[in-house]
CSV table of C-alpha atoms and ligand atoms in Angstrom, one decimal:
chain,number,residue,atom,x,y,z
A,1,MET,CA,1.8,33.4,-0.3
A,2,THR,CA,5.0,33.5,-2.5
A,3,SER,CA,4.9,33.5,-6.2
A,4,SER,CA,6.5,30.1,-6.4
A,5,GLN,CA,3.5,28.6,-4.7
A,6,PRO,CA,0.6,28.1,-7.0
A,7,SER,CA,-2.9,28.4,-5.5
A,8,ILE,CA,-4.5,25.2,-4.5
A,9,GLU,CA,-7.1,25.6,-7.3
A,10,ASP,CA,-4.4,26.0,-9.9
A,11,LEU,CA,-2.4,23.1,-8.6
A,12,ALA,CA,-5.6,20.9,-8.5
A,13,ALA,CA,-6.5,21.9,-12.1
A,14,ALA,CA,-3.0,21.0,-13.3
A,15,VAL,CA,-3.1,17.7,-11.5
A,16,ARG,CA,-6.5,17.0,-13.1
A,17,LYS,CA,-4.9,17.6,-16.5
A,18,GLY,CA,-2.3,15.0,-15.7
A,19,ASP,CA,0.6,17.6,-15.6
A,20,ARG,CA,3.7,15.7,-14.3
A,21,VAL,CA,5.3,18.6,-12.6
A,22,ALA,CA,2.1,19.4,-10.8
A,23,LEU,CA,1.6,15.8,-9.8
A,24,GLY,CA,5.1,15.6,-8.3
A,25,ARG,CA,4.5,18.9,-6.5
A,26,ALA,CA,1.2,17.7,-5.1
A,27,ILE,CA,2.7,14.5,-3.8
A,28,THR,CA,5.6,16.4,-2.3
A,29,LEU,CA,3.1,18.6,-0.5
A,30,ILE,CA,1.3,15.6,0.8
A,31,GLU,CA,4.5,14.1,2.1
A,32,SER,CA,5.7,17.3,3.8
A,33,THR,CA,5.5,17.4,7.5
A,34,ARG,CA,5.5,21.2,7.7
A,35,PRO,CA,2.2,22.4,9.3
A,36,GLN,CA,1.5,25.0,6.6
A,37,ASP,CA,2.1,22.4,3.9
A,38,GLN,CA,-0.2,19.9,5.6
A,39,ALA,CA,-3.0,22.5,5.7
A,40,ARG,CA,-2.5,23.0,2.0
A,41,ALA,CA,-2.3,19.3,1.3
A,42,ARG,CA,-5.6,18.8,3.1
A,43,GLU,CA,-7.2,21.6,1.0
A,44,LEU,CA,-5.9,20.0,-2.2
A,45,LEU,CA,-7.3,16.6,-1.3
A,46,LYS,CA,-10.6,18.2,-0.6
A,47,VAL,CA,-10.7,20.0,-4.0
A,48,LEU,CA,-9.6,16.8,-5.8
A,49,ARG,CA,-12.0,14.5,-4.0
A,50,ARG,CA,-14.5,14.2,-6.7
A,51,GLY,CA,-11.9,12.8,-9.1
A,52,THR,CA,-10.7,10.1,-6.9
A,53,GLY,CA,-11.8,6.5,-6.3
A,54,LYS,CA,-12.0,5.5,-10.0
A,55,ALA,CA,-8.9,3.5,-10.4
A,56,ILE,CA,-8.4,-0.2,-9.7
A,57,ARG,CA,-6.0,-0.3,-6.7
A,58,ILE,CA,-3.7,-3.3,-6.6
A,59,GLY,CA,-1.3,-4.2,-3.8
A,60,ILE,CA,1.8,-6.2,-4.8
A,61,SER,CA,3.6,-7.9,-1.9
A,62,GLY,CA,6.0,-10.7,-1.4
A,63,VAL,CA,9.3,-11.6,0.2
A,64,PRO,CA,12.4,-9.6,-0.9
A,65,GLY,CA,13.6,-10.7,-4.3
A,66,ALA,CA,10.4,-12.5,-5.2
A,67,GLY,CA,10.3,-10.3,-8.4
A,68,LYS,CA,7.7,-7.7,-7.5
A,69,SER,CA,9.5,-4.8,-9.2
A,70,THR,CA,10.3,-7.0,-12.3
A,71,LEU,CA,6.6,-7.9,-12.4
A,72,ILE,CA,5.4,-4.3,-12.0
A,73,ASP,CA,7.8,-3.2,-14.8
A,74,GLN,CA,6.5,-5.8,-17.3
A,75,PHE,CA,2.9,-5.7,-16.1
A,76,GLY,CA,2.9,-2.0,-16.3
A,77,VAL,CA,4.2,-2.0,-19.9
A,78,ASN,CA,1.6,-4.5,-20.9
A,79,LEU,CA,-1.2,-2.5,-19.4
A,80,ILE,CA,0.0,0.8,-21.0
A,81,GLU,CA,0.1,-1.0,-24.3
A,82,ALA,CA,-3.5,-2.0,-23.7
A,83,GLY,CA,-4.4,1.6,-23.2
A,84,HIS,CA,-4.2,2.0,-19.5
A,85,LYS,CA,-2.5,4.7,-17.4
A,86,VAL,CA,-0.5,3.2,-14.7
A,87,ALA,CA,0.8,4.7,-11.5
A,88,VAL,CA,3.3,2.9,-9.3
A,89,LEU,CA,3.9,3.7,-5.7
A,90,ALA,CA,7.0,1.7,-4.9
A,91,VAL,CA,9.6,1.0,-2.3
A,92,ASP,CA,12.7,3.0,-2.8
A,93,PRO,CA,15.4,0.4,-2.6
A,94,THR,CA,18.1,2.8,-1.6
A,95,SER,CA,16.1,4.0,1.4
A,96,SER,CA,14.4,0.9,2.6
A,97,ARG,CA,17.2,-1.6,2.1
A,98,THR,CA,20.5,-1.9,3.7
A,99,GLY,CA,23.4,-3.6,2.0
A,100,GLY,CA,23.1,-6.4,-0.5
A,101,SER,CA,22.9,-6.3,-4.2
A,102,ILE,CA,19.9,-4.1,-4.3
A,103,LEU,CA,21.5,-1.1,-2.7
A,104,GLY,CA,22.1,1.6,-5.3
A,105,ASP,CA,20.1,-0.3,-7.8
A,106,LYS,CA,17.3,1.5,-9.7
A,107,THR,CA,13.8,0.5,-8.8
A,108,ARG,CA,14.0,-2.1,-11.6
A,109,MET,CA,11.3,-0.4,-13.5
A,110,GLY,CA,13.4,1.3,-16.1
A,111,ARG,CA,11.3,0.2,-19.0
A,112,LEU,CA,8.0,1.3,-17.5
A,113,ALA,CA,9.6,4.6,-16.4
A,114,SER,CA,10.2,5.5,-20.1
A,115,TYR,CA,6.5,5.3,-21.0
A,116,ASP,CA,4.4,8.5,-21.1
A,117,GLY,CA,1.4,6.6,-19.6
A,118,ALA,CA,3.4,5.6,-16.5
A,119,PHE,CA,4.1,7.5,-13.3
A,120,ILE,CA,6.5,5.9,-10.7
A,121,ARG,CA,6.8,7.4,-7.3
A,122,PRO,CA,9.3,5.8,-4.9
A,123,SER,CA,8.5,6.2,-1.2
A,124,PRO,CA,10.4,9.0,0.5
A,125,ALA,CA,13.6,8.2,2.1
A,126,GLY,CA,13.5,6.9,5.7
A,127,SER,CA,10.0,5.7,5.4
A,128,SER,CA,9.2,2.6,7.4
A,129,LEU,CA,6.9,-0.4,6.9
A,130,GLY,CA,8.5,-1.8,3.8
A,131,GLY,CA,8.1,1.5,1.9
A,132,VAL,CA,4.6,2.2,2.8
A,133,THR,CA,4.1,5.5,4.4
A,134,LYS,CA,1.2,7.2,6.0
A,135,THR,CA,0.9,9.3,3.0
A,136,THR,CA,0.6,6.5,0.5
A,137,ARG,CA,-3.1,6.5,0.8
A,138,GLU,CA,-3.3,10.2,-0.1
A,139,THR,CA,-0.9,9.7,-2.9
A,140,ILE,CA,-3.3,7.1,-4.3
A,141,ALA,CA,-6.0,9.7,-4.3
A,142,ILE,CA,-3.8,12.2,-6.1
A,143,VAL,CA,-2.8,9.9,-8.9
A,144,GLU,CA,-6.4,8.9,-9.4
A,145,ALA,CA,-7.4,12.5,-9.7
A,146,ALA,CA,-4.7,12.8,-12.4
A,147,GLY,CA,-6.4,10.1,-14.4
A,148,PHE,CA,-4.4,7.0,-13.7
A,149,ASP,CA,-6.8,4.1,-13.9
A,150,VAL,CA,-4.5,1.4,-12.5
A,151,VAL,CA,-2.6,2.0,-9.3
A,152,LEU,CA,0.1,-0.5,-8.2
A,153,VAL,CA,1.5,-0.3,-4.7
A,154,GLU,CA,4.6,-2.4,-4.1
A,155,THR,CA,5.6,-3.4,-0.6
A,156,VAL,CA,8.1,-5.8,0.8
A,157,GLY,CA,6.3,-8.4,2.8
A,158,VAL,CA,7.9,-7.6,6.1
A,159,GLY,CA,6.2,-6.8,9.4
A,160,GLN,CA,3.0,-4.8,9.1
A,161,SER,CA,3.6,-3.3,5.7
A,162,GLU,CA,1.4,-5.9,3.9
A,163,THR,CA,-1.5,-5.3,6.3
A,164,ALA,CA,-1.1,-1.5,5.8
A,165,VAL,CA,-1.2,-2.0,2.1
A,166,SER,CA,-4.1,-4.4,2.1
A,167,ASN,CA,-5.9,-1.7,3.9
A,168,MET,CA,-5.6,0.7,1.0
A,169,VAL,CA,-6.1,-1.4,-2.1
A,170,ASP,CA,-9.0,-3.3,-3.8
A,171,VAL,CA,-7.1,-6.4,-4.8
A,172,PHE,CA,-4.1,-7.8,-3.0
A,173,VAL,CA,-1.6,-9.8,-4.9
A,174,VAL,CA,1.1,-11.9,-3.2
A,175,VAL,CA,4.2,-12.7,-5.4
A,176,ALA,CA,5.6,-16.0,-4.3
A,177,ILE,CA,8.5,-18.0,-5.5
A,178,PRO,CA,9.0,-21.8,-5.7
A,179,GLY,CA,11.3,-22.8,-2.9
A,180,ALA,CA,13.1,-26.0,-2.0
A,181,GLY,CA,11.2,-28.4,0.3
A,182,ASP,CA,8.4,-26.9,2.2
A,183,GLU,CA,6.9,-24.4,-0.2
A,184,LEU,CA,4.9,-22.6,2.4
A,185,GLN,CA,7.9,-21.6,4.3
A,186,GLY,CA,8.6,-18.8,1.9
A,187,ILE,CA,5.3,-17.1,2.7
A,188,LYS,CA,3.9,-16.3,6.1
A,189,ARG,CA,0.5,-17.4,7.0
A,190,GLY,CA,-0.6,-13.9,7.7
A,191,LEU,CA,0.3,-12.9,4.2
A,192,LEU,CA,-1.6,-15.9,2.8
A,193,GLU,CA,-4.7,-14.7,4.6
A,194,LEU,CA,-4.6,-11.3,3.0
A,195,ALA,CA,-4.0,-12.6,-0.5
A,196,ASP,CA,-6.7,-12.3,-3.2
A,197,ILE,CA,-4.3,-13.7,-5.7
A,198,ILE,CA,-1.1,-15.7,-5.2
A,199,ALA,CA,1.2,-15.4,-8.2
A,200,VAL,CA,4.1,-17.9,-8.2
A,201,ASN,CA,6.8,-16.1,-10.1
A,202,LYS,CA,10.0,-17.3,-11.8
A,203,ALA,CA,8.1,-20.2,-13.5
A,204,ASP,CA,10.7,-20.3,-16.2
A,205,SER,CA,13.7,-22.4,-17.4
A,206,ASP,CA,14.1,-25.4,-15.1
A,207,ASN,CA,11.9,-23.8,-12.5
A,208,VAL,CA,8.5,-24.6,-14.1
A,209,GLU,CA,8.0,-27.9,-12.4
A,210,ARG,CA,8.8,-26.5,-9.0
A,211,ALA,CA,6.5,-23.5,-9.6
A,212,ASN,CA,3.6,-25.8,-10.5
A,213,ARG,CA,4.2,-27.8,-7.4
A,214,ALA,CA,4.3,-24.7,-5.3
A,215,ALA,CA,1.0,-23.5,-6.8
A,216,THR,CA,-0.6,-26.8,-6.0
A,217,GLU,CA,0.5,-26.5,-2.4
A,218,TYR,CA,-0.7,-22.9,-2.1
A,219,ARG,CA,-4.1,-24.0,-3.5
A,220,THR,CA,-4.3,-26.7,-0.8
A,221,ALA,CA,-3.2,-24.3,1.9
A,222,LEU,CA,-5.8,-21.7,0.8
A,223,HIS,CA,-8.4,-24.4,0.8
A,224,ILE,CA,-7.6,-25.2,4.4
A,225,LEU,CA,-7.6,-21.6,5.4
A,226,ALA,CA,-11.0,-21.2,3.6
A,227,SER,CA,-11.3,-17.4,3.9
A,228,GLY,CA,-14.5,-15.9,5.3
A,229,ASN,CA,-14.9,-14.0,2.1
A,230,THR,CA,-17.7,-15.6,0.1
A,231,ALA,CA,-17.5,-13.2,-2.8
A,232,TRP,CA,-14.1,-14.3,-3.9
A,233,GLN,CA,-12.0,-17.4,-3.4
A,234,PRO,CA,-8.3,-16.6,-3.7
A,235,ALA,CA,-6.8,-17.6,-7.0
A,236,VAL,CA,-3.3,-19.2,-7.5
A,237,LEU,CA,-1.4,-18.9,-10.8
A,238,THR,CA,2.2,-19.3,-12.1
A,239,MET,CA,4.0,-16.7,-14.2
A,240,SER,CA,7.4,-15.4,-15.2
A,241,ALA,CA,7.8,-11.7,-14.9
A,242,ARG,CA,11.1,-12.0,-16.7
A,243,ASP,CA,9.7,-13.8,-19.7
A,244,ASN,CA,6.3,-12.0,-19.6
A,245,THR,CA,4.3,-15.3,-19.4
A,246,GLY,CA,1.2,-15.6,-17.3
A,247,LEU,CA,0.8,-11.9,-16.8
A,248,ASP,CA,-2.3,-11.8,-19.0
A,249,THR,CA,-3.8,-14.4,-16.7
A,250,LEU,CA,-2.8,-12.3,-13.7
A,251,TRP,CA,-4.7,-9.3,-15.2
A,252,GLU,CA,-7.7,-11.5,-15.9
A,253,LYS,CA,-7.8,-12.7,-12.4
A,254,ILE,CA,-7.4,-9.2,-11.0
A,255,GLY,CA,-10.4,-8.2,-13.1
A,256,GLU,CA,-12.4,-11.2,-12.1
A,257,CYS,CA,-11.7,-10.5,-8.4
A,258,HIS,CA,-12.5,-6.8,-8.8
A,259,ARG,CA,-15.8,-7.6,-10.6
A,260,ALA,CA,-16.8,-10.2,-8.0
A,261,LEU,CA,-16.1,-7.9,-5.1
A,262,THR,CA,-18.0,-5.0,-6.9
A,263,GLU,CA,-21.0,-7.1,-7.7
A,264,ALA,CA,-21.3,-8.5,-4.2
A,265,GLY,CA,-21.0,-5.0,-2.8
A,266,VAL,CA,-17.8,-6.1,-1.0
A,267,LEU,CA,-15.6,-3.5,-2.7
A,268,ASP,CA,-17.7,-0.6,-1.5
A,269,GLU,CA,-17.7,-2.1,1.9
A,270,ARG,CA,-13.9,-2.6,1.8
A,271,ARG,CA,-13.4,1.0,0.8
A,272,ALA,CA,-15.8,2.2,3.4
A,273,ASP,CA,-14.1,0.2,6.1
A,274,GLN,CA,-10.7,1.5,4.9
A,275,ALA,CA,-11.9,5.1,5.1
A,276,ALA,CA,-13.3,4.5,8.6
A,277,ALA,CA,-10.1,2.8,9.8
A,278,TRP,CA,-8.1,5.6,8.3
A,279,MET,CA,-10.0,8.2,10.1
A,280,ARG,CA,-9.6,6.3,13.4
A,281,GLU,CA,-5.8,6.1,12.7
A,282,ILE,CA,-5.5,9.8,12.0
A,283,PHE,CA,-7.6,10.7,15.1
A,284,GLU,CA,-5.5,8.4,17.3
A,285,GLN,CA,-2.3,10.0,16.0
A,286,ARG,CA,-3.7,13.5,16.6
A,287,LEU,CA,-4.8,12.5,20.1
A,288,LEU,CA,-1.4,11.2,20.9
A,289,ALA,CA,0.3,14.2,19.3
A,290,ALA,CA,-1.8,16.6,21.3
A,291,PHE,CA,-1.0,14.8,24.4
A,292,LYS,CA,2.7,14.6,23.8
A,293,GLY,CA,3.0,18.1,22.5
A,294,GLY,CA,2.5,19.7,25.9
A,295,ARG,CA,5.5,19.4,28.1
A,296,LYS,CA,3.7,18.7,31.3
A,297,ALA,CA,1.3,16.3,29.6
A,298,ALA,CA,4.3,14.5,28.0
A,299,ARG,CA,5.9,14.1,31.4
A,300,GLN,CA,2.7,12.7,32.9
A,301,TYR,CA,2.2,10.5,29.9
A,302,GLN,CA,5.8,9.1,30.2
A,303,ASP,CA,5.3,8.7,33.9
A,304,ILE,CA,2.1,6.6,33.5
A,305,GLU,CA,3.8,4.6,30.7
A,306,ASP,CA,6.7,3.8,32.9
A,307,GLN,CA,4.4,2.5,35.6
A,308,VAL,CA,2.7,0.3,33.1
A,309,ARG,CA,6.1,-1.0,31.9
A,310,GLU,CA,7.2,-1.8,35.4
A,311,GLY,CA,3.9,-3.5,36.1
A,312,SER,CA,2.9,-1.2,39.0
A,313,LEU,CA,-0.1,-0.1,36.9
A,314,THR,CA,-2.2,-2.3,34.6
A,315,ALA,CA,-2.6,-1.2,31.0
A,316,ALA,CA,-6.3,-0.6,31.5
A,317,ASP,CA,-5.6,1.5,34.6
A,318,GLY,CA,-2.9,3.4,32.7
A,319,ALA,CA,-5.3,4.2,29.9
A,320,ASP,CA,-7.8,5.3,32.6
A,321,ALA,CA,-5.3,7.6,34.1
A,322,LEU,CA,-4.5,9.1,30.7
A,323,ALA,CA,-8.2,9.6,29.9
A,324,GLU,CA,-8.6,11.4,33.2
A,325,LEU,CA,-5.7,13.7,32.4
A,326,LEU,CA,-7.6,14.6,29.2
A,327,GLY,CA,-10.7,15.2,31.2
A,328,LEU,CA,-12.5,12.4,29.5
A,329,LYS,CA,-15.3,10.8,31.5
A,330,ASP,CA,-16.0,7.1,31.4
A,331,PRO,CA,-18.4,6.3,28.5
A,332,GLU,CA,-22.0,6.1,29.6
B,401,GTP,N1,14.2,-16.3,-13.5
B,401,GTP,C1,13.5,-15.3,-13.1
B,401,GTP,N2,14.1,-14.3,-12.4
B,401,GTP,C2,13.3,-13.2,-12.0
B,401,GTP,C3,11.9,-13.2,-12.4
B,401,GTP,N3,11.4,-12.0,-11.9
B,401,GTP,C4,12.4,-11.4,-11.2
B,401,GTP,N4,13.6,-12.1,-11.3
B,401,GTP,C5,14.9,-11.8,-10.7
B,401,GTP,O1,14.8,-11.8,-9.3
B,401,GTP,C6,15.6,-10.8,-8.7
B,401,GTP,C7,14.8,-9.9,-7.8
B,401,GTP,O2,13.8,-9.2,-8.6
B,401,GTP,P1,13.1,-7.9,-8.1
B,401,GTP,O3,12.0,-7.6,-9.1
B,401,GTP,O4,14.0,-6.8,-7.8
B,401,GTP,O5,12.4,-8.4,-6.8
B,401,GTP,P2,11.6,-7.6,-5.7
B,401,GTP,O6,10.6,-8.5,-5.2
B,401,GTP,O7,11.1,-6.3,-6.2
B,401,GTP,O8,12.7,-7.4,-4.6
B,401,GTP,P3,12.7,-6.3,-3.4
B,401,GTP,O9,12.2,-5.0,-3.9
B,401,GTP,O10,14.1,-6.2,-3.0
B,401,GTP,O11,11.8,-6.9,-2.3
B,401,GTP,C8,16.2,-10.1,-9.9
B,401,GTP,O12,17.5,-10.6,-10.1
B,401,GTP,C9,15.3,-10.4,-11.0
B,401,GTP,O13,16.0,-10.4,-12.3
B,401,GTP,C10,11.4,-14.2,-13.2
B,401,GTP,O14,10.2,-14.2,-13.6
B,401,GTP,N5,12.2,-15.2,-13.5
B,402,MG,MG1,11.4,-4.3,-5.5
């Protein structure tokens, strides 16, 4: 071990004290793909385990430009002024966006960033899935251990990112905007199904009427969807992140949702399901990596995959062939 590398115990202790440098270091370790760093990262997570799980974890999703970052900036400032410590895991616009006005822009959280009680971590460059990475989950644990009691995860509502984020938070907020005509076009059905709260943003200036109309339509749509969740019926509200109106209601609704899920035992269930799903994901990745790591196995894997692509082998038979290569027997 070199002198520039603190022991895991020292690093953990510094993280627990809320030391910024240590926090940054810990997350860098988590994000590193070097095997020796990964081993240390795992050790660190184990040491810090007891301090995790205490924050309220909130996902913030929505179409590009809906105002997620503007919301998080203002909302974060409000929460800090109310005595909270707020960690934000955000999309890095310079890495996840191409072209457009956003490129080269800051994360739009300049005000929040200047507060002592805030910690903002943009996702590492090149990360996929709307800025969510496979390390976001561990990063949540680290900031919780450092004493942040509100964790906000921003993701652009594209592809699978919202599903990934909904699988790591307690409360999932969708930021919507009033559109012209069919309001629901601005939001995908899949996203609607994940939402615990829909916040129609930009309800300001001459937009208020349209925002109210959009909110009504979302309420109707949610009613039709009638989620299977009996503990919490999704709430719809209007707000203006720019003017800081409606954000107190948003916080109230988040609290109500969190309490309802907690009291019904759904929150524990959610977190347990999330942990189990996470294990499965890691295991599958490991399995695949082990397979593809060996050259001969990689060739055989590719060969079988090609046959499945061509249609000369069914997917199920292909999976069988792979299992056989690994020496796995059919389950009893
Ligand atoms: N009028 C009005 N404009 C807003 C409001 N919130 C955000 N905006 C504007 O909408 C634009 C996009 O805001 P962002 O906060 O960057 O949106 P975002 O959802 O984070 O965007 P991406 O990260 O690119 O997906 C900016 O020009 C904001 O100034 C609001 O409440 N009212
Ligand atoms: Mg943003």
